[in-house]
Tab-separated table of C-alpha atoms in Angstrom:
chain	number	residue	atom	x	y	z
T	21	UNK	CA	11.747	3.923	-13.121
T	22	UNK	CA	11.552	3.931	-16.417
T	23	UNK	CA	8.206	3.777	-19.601
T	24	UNK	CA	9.225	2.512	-22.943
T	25	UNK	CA	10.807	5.519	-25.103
T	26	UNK	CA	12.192	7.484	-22.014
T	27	UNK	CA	15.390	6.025	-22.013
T	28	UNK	CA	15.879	7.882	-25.742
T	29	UNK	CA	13.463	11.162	-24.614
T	30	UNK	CA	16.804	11.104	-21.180
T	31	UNK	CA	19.429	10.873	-23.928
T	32	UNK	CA	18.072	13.442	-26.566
T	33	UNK	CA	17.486	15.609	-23.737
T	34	UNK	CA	20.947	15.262	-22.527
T	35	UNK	CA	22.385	15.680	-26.013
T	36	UNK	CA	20.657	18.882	-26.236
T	37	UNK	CA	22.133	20.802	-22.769
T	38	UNK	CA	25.387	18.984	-23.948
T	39	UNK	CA	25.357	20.957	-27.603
T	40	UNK	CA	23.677	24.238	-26.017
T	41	UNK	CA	26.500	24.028	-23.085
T	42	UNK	CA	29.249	23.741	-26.202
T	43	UNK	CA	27.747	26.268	-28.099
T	44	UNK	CA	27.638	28.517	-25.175
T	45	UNK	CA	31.081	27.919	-24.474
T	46	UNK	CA	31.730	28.317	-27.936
T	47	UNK	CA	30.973	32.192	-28.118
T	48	UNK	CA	32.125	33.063	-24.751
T	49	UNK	CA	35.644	32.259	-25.955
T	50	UNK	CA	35.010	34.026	-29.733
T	51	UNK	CA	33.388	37.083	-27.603
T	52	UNK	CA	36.380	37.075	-24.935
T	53	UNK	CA	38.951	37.128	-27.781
T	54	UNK	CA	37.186	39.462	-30.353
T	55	UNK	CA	37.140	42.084	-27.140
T	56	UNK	CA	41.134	41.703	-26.727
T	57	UNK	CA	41.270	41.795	-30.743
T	58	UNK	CA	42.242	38.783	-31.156
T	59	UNK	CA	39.291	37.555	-33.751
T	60	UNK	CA	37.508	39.145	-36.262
T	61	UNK	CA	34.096	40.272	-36.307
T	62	UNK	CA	33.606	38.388	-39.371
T	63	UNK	CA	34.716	35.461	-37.691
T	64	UNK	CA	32.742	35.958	-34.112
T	65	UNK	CA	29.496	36.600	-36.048
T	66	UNK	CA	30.137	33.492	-37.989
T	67	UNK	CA	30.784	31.308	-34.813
T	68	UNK	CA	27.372	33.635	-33.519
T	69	UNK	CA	25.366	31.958	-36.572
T	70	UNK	CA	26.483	28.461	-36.060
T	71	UNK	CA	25.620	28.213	-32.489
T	72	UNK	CA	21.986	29.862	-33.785
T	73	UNK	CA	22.163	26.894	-35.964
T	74	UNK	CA	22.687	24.555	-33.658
T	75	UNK	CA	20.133	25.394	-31.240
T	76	UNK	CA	17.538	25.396	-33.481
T	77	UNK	CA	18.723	22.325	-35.282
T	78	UNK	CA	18.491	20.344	-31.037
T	79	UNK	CA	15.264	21.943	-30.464
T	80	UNK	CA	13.681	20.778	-33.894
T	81	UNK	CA	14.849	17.342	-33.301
T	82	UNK	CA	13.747	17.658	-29.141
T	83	UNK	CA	9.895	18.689	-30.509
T	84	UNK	CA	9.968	16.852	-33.614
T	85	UNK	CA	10.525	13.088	-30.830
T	86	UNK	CA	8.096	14.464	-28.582
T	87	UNK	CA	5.135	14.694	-31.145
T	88	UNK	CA	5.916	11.960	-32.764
T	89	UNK	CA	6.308	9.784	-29.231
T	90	UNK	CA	2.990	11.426	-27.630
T	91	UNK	CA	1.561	10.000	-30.994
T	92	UNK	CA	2.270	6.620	-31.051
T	93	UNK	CA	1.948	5.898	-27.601
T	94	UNK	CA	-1.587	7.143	-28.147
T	95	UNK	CA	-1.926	4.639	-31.344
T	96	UNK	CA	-0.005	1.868	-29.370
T	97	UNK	CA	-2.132	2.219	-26.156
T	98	UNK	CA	-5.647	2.277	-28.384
T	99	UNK	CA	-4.316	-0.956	-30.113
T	100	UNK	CA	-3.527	-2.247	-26.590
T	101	UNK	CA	-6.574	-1.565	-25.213
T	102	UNK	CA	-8.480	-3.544	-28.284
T	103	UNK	CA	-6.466	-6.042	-28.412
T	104	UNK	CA	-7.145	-7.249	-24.654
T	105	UNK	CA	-10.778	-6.557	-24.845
T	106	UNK	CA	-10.895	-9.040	-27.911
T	107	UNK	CA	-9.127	-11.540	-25.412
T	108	UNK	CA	-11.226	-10.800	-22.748
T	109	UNK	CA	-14.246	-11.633	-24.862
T	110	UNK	CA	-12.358	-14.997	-26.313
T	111	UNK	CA	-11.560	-15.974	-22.556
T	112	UNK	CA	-15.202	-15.561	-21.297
T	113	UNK	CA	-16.720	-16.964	-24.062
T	114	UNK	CA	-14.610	-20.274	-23.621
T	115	UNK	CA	-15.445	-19.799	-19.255
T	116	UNK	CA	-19.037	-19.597	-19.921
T	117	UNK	CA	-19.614	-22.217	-22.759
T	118	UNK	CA	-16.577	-25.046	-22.196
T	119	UNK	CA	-14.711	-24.729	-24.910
T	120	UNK	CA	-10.772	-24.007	-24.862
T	121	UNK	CA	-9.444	-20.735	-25.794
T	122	UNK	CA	-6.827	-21.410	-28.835
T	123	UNK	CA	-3.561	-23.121	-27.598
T	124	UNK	CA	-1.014	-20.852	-26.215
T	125	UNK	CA	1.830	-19.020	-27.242
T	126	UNK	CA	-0.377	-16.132	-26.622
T	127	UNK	CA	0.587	-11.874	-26.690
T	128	UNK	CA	0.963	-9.657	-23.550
T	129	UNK	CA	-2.609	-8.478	-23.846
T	130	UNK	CA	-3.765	-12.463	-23.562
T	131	UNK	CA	-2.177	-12.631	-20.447
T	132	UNK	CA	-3.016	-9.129	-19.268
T	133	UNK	CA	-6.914	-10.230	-20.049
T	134	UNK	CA	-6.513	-13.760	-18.387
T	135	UNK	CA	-5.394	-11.468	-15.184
T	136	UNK	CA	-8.028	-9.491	-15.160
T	137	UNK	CA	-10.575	-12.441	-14.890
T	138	UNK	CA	-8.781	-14.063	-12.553
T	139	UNK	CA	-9.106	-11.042	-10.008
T	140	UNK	CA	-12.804	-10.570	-10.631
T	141	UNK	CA	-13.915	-14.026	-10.240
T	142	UNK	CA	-13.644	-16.977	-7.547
T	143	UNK	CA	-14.035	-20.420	-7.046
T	144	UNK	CA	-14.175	-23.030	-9.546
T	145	UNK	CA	-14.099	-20.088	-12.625
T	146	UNK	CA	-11.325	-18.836	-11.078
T	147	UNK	CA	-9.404	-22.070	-10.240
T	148	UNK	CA	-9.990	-22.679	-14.303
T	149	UNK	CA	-8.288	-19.280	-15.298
T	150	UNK	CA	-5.566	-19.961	-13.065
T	151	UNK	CA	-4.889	-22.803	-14.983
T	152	UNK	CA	-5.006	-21.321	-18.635
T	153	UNK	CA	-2.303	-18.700	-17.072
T	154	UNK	CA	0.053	-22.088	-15.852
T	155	UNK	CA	-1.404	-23.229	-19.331
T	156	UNK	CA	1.294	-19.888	-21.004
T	157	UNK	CA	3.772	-20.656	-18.870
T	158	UNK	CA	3.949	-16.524	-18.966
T	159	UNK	CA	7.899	-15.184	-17.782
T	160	UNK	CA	7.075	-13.347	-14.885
T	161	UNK	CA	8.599	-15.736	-12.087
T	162	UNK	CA	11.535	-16.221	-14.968
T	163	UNK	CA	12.394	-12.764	-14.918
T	164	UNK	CA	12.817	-12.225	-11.142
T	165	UNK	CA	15.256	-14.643	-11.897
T	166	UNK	CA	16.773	-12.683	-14.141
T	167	UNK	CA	20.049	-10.273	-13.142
T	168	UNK	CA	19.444	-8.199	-16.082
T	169	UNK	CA	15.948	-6.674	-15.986
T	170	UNK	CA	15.272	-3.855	-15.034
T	171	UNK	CA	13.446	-2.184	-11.822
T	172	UNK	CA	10.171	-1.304	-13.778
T	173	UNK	CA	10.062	-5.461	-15.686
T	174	UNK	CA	10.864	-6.626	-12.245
T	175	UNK	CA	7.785	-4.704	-10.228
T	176	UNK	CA	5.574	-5.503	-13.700
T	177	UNK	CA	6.308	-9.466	-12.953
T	178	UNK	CA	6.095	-8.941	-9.207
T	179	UNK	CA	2.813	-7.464	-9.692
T	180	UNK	CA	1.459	-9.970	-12.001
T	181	UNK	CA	2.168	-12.922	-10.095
T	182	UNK	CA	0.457	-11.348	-7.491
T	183	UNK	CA	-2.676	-11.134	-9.335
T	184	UNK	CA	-1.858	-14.752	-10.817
T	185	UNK	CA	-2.262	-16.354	-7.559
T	186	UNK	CA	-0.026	-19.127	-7.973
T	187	UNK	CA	1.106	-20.800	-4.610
T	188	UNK	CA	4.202	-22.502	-7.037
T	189	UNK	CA	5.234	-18.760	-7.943
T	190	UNK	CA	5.958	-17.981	-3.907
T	191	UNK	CA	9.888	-19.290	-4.129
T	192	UNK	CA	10.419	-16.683	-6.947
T	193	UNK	CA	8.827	-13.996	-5.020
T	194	UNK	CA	10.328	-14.415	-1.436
T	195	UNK	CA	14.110	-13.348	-2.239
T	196	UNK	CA	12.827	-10.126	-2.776
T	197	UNK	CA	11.162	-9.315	0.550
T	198	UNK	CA	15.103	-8.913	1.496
T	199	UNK	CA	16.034	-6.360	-1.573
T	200	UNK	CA	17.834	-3.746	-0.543
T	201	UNK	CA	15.268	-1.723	-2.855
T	202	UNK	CA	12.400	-0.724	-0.775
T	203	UNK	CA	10.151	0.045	-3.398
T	204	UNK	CA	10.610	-3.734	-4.722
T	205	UNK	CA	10.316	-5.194	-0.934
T	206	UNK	CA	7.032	-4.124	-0.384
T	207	UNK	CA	5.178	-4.686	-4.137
T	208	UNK	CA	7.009	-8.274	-3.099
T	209	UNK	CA	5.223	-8.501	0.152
T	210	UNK	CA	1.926	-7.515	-1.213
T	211	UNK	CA	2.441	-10.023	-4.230
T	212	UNK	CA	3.180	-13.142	-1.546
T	213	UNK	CA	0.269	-11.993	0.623
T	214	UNK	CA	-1.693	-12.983	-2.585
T	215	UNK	CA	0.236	-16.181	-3.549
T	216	UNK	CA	1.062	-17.800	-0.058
T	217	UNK	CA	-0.758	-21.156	0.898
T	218	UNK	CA	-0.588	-23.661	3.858
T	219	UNK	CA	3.119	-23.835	4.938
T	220	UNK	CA	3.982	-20.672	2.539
T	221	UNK	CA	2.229	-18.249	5.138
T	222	UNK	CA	4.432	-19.249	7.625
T	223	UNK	CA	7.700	-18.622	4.964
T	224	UNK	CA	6.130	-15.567	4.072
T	225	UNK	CA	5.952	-14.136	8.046
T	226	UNK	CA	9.509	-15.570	8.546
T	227	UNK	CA	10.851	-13.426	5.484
T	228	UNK	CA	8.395	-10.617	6.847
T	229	UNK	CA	10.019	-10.495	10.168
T	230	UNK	CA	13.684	-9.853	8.969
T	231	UNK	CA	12.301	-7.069	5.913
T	232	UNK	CA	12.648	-4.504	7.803
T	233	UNK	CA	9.058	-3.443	6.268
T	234	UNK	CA	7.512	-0.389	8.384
T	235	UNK	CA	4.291	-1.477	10.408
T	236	UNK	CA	1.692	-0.122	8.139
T	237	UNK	CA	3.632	-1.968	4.984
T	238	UNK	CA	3.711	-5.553	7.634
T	239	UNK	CA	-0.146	-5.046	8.699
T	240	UNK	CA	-0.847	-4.582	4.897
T	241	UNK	CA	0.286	-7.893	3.655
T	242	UNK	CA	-1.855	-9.210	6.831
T	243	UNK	CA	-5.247	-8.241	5.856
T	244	UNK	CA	-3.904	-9.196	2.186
T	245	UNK	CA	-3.393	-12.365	3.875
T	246	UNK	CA	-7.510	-12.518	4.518
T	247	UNK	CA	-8.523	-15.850	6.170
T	248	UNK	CA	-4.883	-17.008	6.195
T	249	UNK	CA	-3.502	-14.112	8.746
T	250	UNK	CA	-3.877	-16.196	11.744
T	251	UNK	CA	-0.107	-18.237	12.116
T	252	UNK	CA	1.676	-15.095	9.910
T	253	UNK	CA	-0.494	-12.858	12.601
T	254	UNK	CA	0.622	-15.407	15.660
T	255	UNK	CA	4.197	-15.834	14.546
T	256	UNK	CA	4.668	-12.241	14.789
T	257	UNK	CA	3.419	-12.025	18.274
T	258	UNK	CA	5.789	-14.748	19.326
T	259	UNK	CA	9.216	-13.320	17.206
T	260	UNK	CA	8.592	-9.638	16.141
T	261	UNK	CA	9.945	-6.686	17.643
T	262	UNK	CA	7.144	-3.840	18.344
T	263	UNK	CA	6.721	-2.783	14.870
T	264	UNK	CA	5.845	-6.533	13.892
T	265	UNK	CA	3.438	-7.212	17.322
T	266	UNK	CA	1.628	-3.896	16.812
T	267	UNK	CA	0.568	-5.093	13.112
T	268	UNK	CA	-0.508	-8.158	14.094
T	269	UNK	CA	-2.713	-6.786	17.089
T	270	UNK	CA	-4.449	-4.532	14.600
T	271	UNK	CA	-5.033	-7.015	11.999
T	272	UNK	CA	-6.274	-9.722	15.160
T	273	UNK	CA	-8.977	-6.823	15.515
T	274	UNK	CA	-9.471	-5.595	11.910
T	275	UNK	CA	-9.580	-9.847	10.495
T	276	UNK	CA	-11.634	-10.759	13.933
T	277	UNK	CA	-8.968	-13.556	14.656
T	278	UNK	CA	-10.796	-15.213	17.624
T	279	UNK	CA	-8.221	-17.846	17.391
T	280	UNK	CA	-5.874	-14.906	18.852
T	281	UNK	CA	-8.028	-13.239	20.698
T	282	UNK	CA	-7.057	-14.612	24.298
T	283	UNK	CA	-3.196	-13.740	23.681
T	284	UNK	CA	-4.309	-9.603	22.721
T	285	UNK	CA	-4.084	-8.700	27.113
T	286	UNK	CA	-1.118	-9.935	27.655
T	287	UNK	CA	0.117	-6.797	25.373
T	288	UNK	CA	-1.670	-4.219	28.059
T	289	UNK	CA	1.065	-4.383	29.977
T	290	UNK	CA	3.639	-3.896	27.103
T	291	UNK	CA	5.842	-0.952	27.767
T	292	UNK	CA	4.955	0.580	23.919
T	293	UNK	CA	2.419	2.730	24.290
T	294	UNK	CA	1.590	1.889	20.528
T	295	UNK	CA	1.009	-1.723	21.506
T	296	UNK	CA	-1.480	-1.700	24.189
T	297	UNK	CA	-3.308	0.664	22.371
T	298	UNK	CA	-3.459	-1.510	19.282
T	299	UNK	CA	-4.167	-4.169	21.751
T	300	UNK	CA	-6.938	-2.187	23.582
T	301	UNK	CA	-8.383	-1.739	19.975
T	302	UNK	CA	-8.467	-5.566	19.338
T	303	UNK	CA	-10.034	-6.949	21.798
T	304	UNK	CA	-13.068	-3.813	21.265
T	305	UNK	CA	-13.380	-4.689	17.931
T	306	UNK	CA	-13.649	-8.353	19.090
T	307	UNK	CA	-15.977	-7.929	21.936
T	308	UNK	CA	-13.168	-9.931	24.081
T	309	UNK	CA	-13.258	-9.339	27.783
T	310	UNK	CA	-9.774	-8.774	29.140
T	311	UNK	CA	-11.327	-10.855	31.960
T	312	UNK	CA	-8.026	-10.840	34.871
T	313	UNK	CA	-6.783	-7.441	33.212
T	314	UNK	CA	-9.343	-5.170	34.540
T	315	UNK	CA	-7.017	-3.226	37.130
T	316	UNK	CA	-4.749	-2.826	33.729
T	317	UNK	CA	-7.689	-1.214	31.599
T	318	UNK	CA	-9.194	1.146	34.914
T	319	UNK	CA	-5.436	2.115	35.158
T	320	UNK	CA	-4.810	3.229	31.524
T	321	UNK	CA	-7.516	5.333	31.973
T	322	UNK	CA	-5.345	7.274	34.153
T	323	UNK	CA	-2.388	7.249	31.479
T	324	UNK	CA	-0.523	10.253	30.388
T	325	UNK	CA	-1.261	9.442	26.684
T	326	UNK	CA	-4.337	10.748	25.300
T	327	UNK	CA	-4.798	8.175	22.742
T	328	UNK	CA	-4.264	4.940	25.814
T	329	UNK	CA	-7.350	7.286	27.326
T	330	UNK	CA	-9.524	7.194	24.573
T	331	UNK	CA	-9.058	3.120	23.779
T	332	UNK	CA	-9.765	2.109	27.674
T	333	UNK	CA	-12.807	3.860	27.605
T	334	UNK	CA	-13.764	2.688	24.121
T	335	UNK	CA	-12.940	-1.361	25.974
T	336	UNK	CA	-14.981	-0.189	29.388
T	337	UNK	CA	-18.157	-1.505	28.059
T	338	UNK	CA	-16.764	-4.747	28.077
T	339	UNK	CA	-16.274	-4.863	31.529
T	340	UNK	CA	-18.994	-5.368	34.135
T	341	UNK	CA	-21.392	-3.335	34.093
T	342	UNK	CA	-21.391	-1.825	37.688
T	343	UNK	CA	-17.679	-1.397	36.988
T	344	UNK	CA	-17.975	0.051	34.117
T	345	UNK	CA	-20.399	2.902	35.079
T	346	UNK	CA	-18.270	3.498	37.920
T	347	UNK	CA	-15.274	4.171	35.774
T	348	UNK	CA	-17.205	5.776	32.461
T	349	UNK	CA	-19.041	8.229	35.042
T	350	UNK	CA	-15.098	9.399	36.119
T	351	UNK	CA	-14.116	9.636	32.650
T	352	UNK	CA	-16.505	11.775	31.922
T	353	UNK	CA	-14.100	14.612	33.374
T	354	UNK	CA	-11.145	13.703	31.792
T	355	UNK	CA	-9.471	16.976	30.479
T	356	UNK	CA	-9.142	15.394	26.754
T	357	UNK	CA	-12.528	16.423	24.245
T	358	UNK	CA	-12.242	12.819	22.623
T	359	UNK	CA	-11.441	11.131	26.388
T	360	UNK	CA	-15.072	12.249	27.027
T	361	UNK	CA	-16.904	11.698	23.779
T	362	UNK	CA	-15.505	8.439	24.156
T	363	UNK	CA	-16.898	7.552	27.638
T	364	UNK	CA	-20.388	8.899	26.538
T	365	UNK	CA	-20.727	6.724	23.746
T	366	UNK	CA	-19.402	3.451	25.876
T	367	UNK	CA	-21.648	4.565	28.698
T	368	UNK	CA	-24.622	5.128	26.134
T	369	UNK	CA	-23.825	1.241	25.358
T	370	UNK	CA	-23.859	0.400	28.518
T	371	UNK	CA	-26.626	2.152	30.636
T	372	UNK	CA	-28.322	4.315	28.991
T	373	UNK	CA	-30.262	5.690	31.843
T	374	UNK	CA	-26.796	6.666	33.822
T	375	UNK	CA	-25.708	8.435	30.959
T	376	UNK	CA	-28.888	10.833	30.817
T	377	UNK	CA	-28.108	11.390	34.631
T	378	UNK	CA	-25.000	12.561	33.858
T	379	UNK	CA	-25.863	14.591	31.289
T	380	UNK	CA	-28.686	16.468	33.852
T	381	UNK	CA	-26.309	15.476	37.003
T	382	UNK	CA	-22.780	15.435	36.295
T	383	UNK	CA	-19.902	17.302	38.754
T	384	UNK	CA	-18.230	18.316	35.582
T	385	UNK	CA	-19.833	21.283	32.957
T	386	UNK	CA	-18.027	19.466	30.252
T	387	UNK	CA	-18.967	16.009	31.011
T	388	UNK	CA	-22.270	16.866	31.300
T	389	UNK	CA	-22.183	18.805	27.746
T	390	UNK	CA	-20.746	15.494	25.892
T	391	UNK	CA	-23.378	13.437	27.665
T	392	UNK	CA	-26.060	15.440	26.494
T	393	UNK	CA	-24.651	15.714	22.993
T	394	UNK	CA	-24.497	12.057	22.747
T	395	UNK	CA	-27.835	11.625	24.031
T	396	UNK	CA	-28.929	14.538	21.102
T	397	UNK	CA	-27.351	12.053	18.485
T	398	UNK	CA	-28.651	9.000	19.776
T	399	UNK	CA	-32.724	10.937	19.784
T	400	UNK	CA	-31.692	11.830	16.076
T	401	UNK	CA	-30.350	8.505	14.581
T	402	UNK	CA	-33.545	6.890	16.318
């Protein structure tokens, strides 16, 4: 990736090894044959002075860019920086009283303003800013286009239109959830999580599915999604392989998805232990009853994994409550510290009057220690 001015800072750089490695070279060779007598000294302390020369010469011109860059990337950034706050102020003015800003073509730092706005406000201000961008016609979707921009314009434009918001802009984007660049896949992702619509969401979780995105990168672009998860989160429960299901079970529970809740046990019995504990976690964090999966959650309670453990006891409460008790009081036991500071708290939720016989009563030493810490933390927060 590349900043404006590197591309010459790479090449003076490389010029510089390049003379020090021929200079170098240079008196090696006048030094090899002055010590077979085959040179002069005159001549060896001559070629000694020139390569001095030289060196000094690529390290005067290194320093000399340097300053001079550092400097007027300072100036250019301050004029920058003005020059979009003046925008900014022309832009609200015209929001807040009616008028229209002046008629475009308008500089980088116009659009860069009109951007800004439009991810600070909503509804009808920022239907009106969106627009005044269409109103530019600004390049970004052109130069995705484009074969001959480079990486940095291309995640710049993908970036932009994701702040833009344009549903229209989604076509331009969706090519590149397939680019062999990951780096471009995923700012492409996040940029259509921003700009899909109505039948776009569903293009969007096609494209998604055949990425090859990682699961944290596909349940990103989900809660980008917000409100419109629910058929990107649904289609990958119906096509996706486990990476795809588990992101959609989390964001069911992080989103609250109701629409999806009923379809989160059927993934209990999923042989990935990463899936029924992301679907243990959304149906807790929707207060859905696995009602017909209770044998399923009393038996992952009994898993080998610590983390299954720790997620059935965190859904127990759900459950009814004489079952529940039953199953939290066991629990209580379980070799793994967050296994039992998980039942206490569900069992503090649920009864708090068994819990404070445990913590007197319990079989267990340990059990009985987390149920009286609990307790301890409960008397404090009250």
């Amino acid at each position: 990736m590349w900043r404006r001015g590197e591309r010459l800072y790479a090449f003076l750089v490389f010029l510089v090894v390049a003379l020090e490695a021929y200079a170098l070279a240079a008196l090696v060779l006048f030094f090899s044959a002055r010590l077979f007598n085959r040179l002069e000294i005159s001549q060896v302390q001559g070629m000694l002075f020139k390569a001095l020369g030289l060196t000094g010469l690529a390290l005067l011109v290194l320093g000399a860019y340097i300053l001079v860059y550092h400097a007027y990337t300072f100036l250019q950034e301050a004029r920058d920086k003005e020059a979009s706050e003046r925008w900014l102020g022309i832009f609200s003015e015209a929001l807040f009283t009616g008028k229209m800003p002046p008629s475009p073509p308008w500089p980088q730092a116009a659009l860069e303003a009109l951007l800004r706005l439009r991810e600070m406000l909503q509804g009808e201000m920022a239907q009106q800013i969106a627009g005044w961008i269409r109103w530019a016609r600004p390049p970004w979707a052109f130069r995705l286009r484009s074969r001959w921009i480079s990486r940095p314009q291309r995640l710049q434009a993908l970036e932009a239109l994701g702040l833009a918001r344009l549903p229209e802009t989604l076509q331009a984007i969706l090519p590149y959830i397939g680019h062999p660049d990951p780096v471009l896949r995923l700012a492409a992702a996040r940029a259509a999580a921003r700009v899909a619509q109505g039948e776009g969401v569903w293009q969007l979780a096609e494209a998604l599915l055949a990425s090859g995105l990682s699961r944290g990168a596909l349940l990103e672009v989900l809660l980008l999604l917000e409100e419109r998860a629910g058929p990107a989160a649904a289609l990958f429960l119906k096509k996706g392989g486990k990476e795809a299901v588990w992101a959609a079970l989390e964001a069911i529970g992080r989103r609250r998805l109701h629409s999806l809740a009923e379809q989160a046990p059927f993934f209990l019995e999923d042989e990935n232990p990463e899936v029924k504990a992301a679907a243990l976690r959304a149906l807790a964090r929707l207060g859905y009853p696995p009602l017909g999966h209770e044998e399923l959650v009393l038996g992952l309670l009994r898993h080998g994994e610590e983390f299954l453990r720790v997620q059935a006891a965190r859904l127990l409460p759900l459950l009814s409550p004489h079952l529940s008790r039953r199953a939290l009081w066991v629990a209580l036991k379980d070799p793994s510290f967050y296994v039992r500071r998980a039942a206490a708290e569900a069992l503090a939720s649920v009864d708090s009057a068994t819990l404070r016989r445990a913590a007197e009563a319990h079989p267990d030493p340990y059990g009985r220690a987390m149920a009286a810490q609990v307790l301890m933390e409960a008397t404090w927060r009250s």
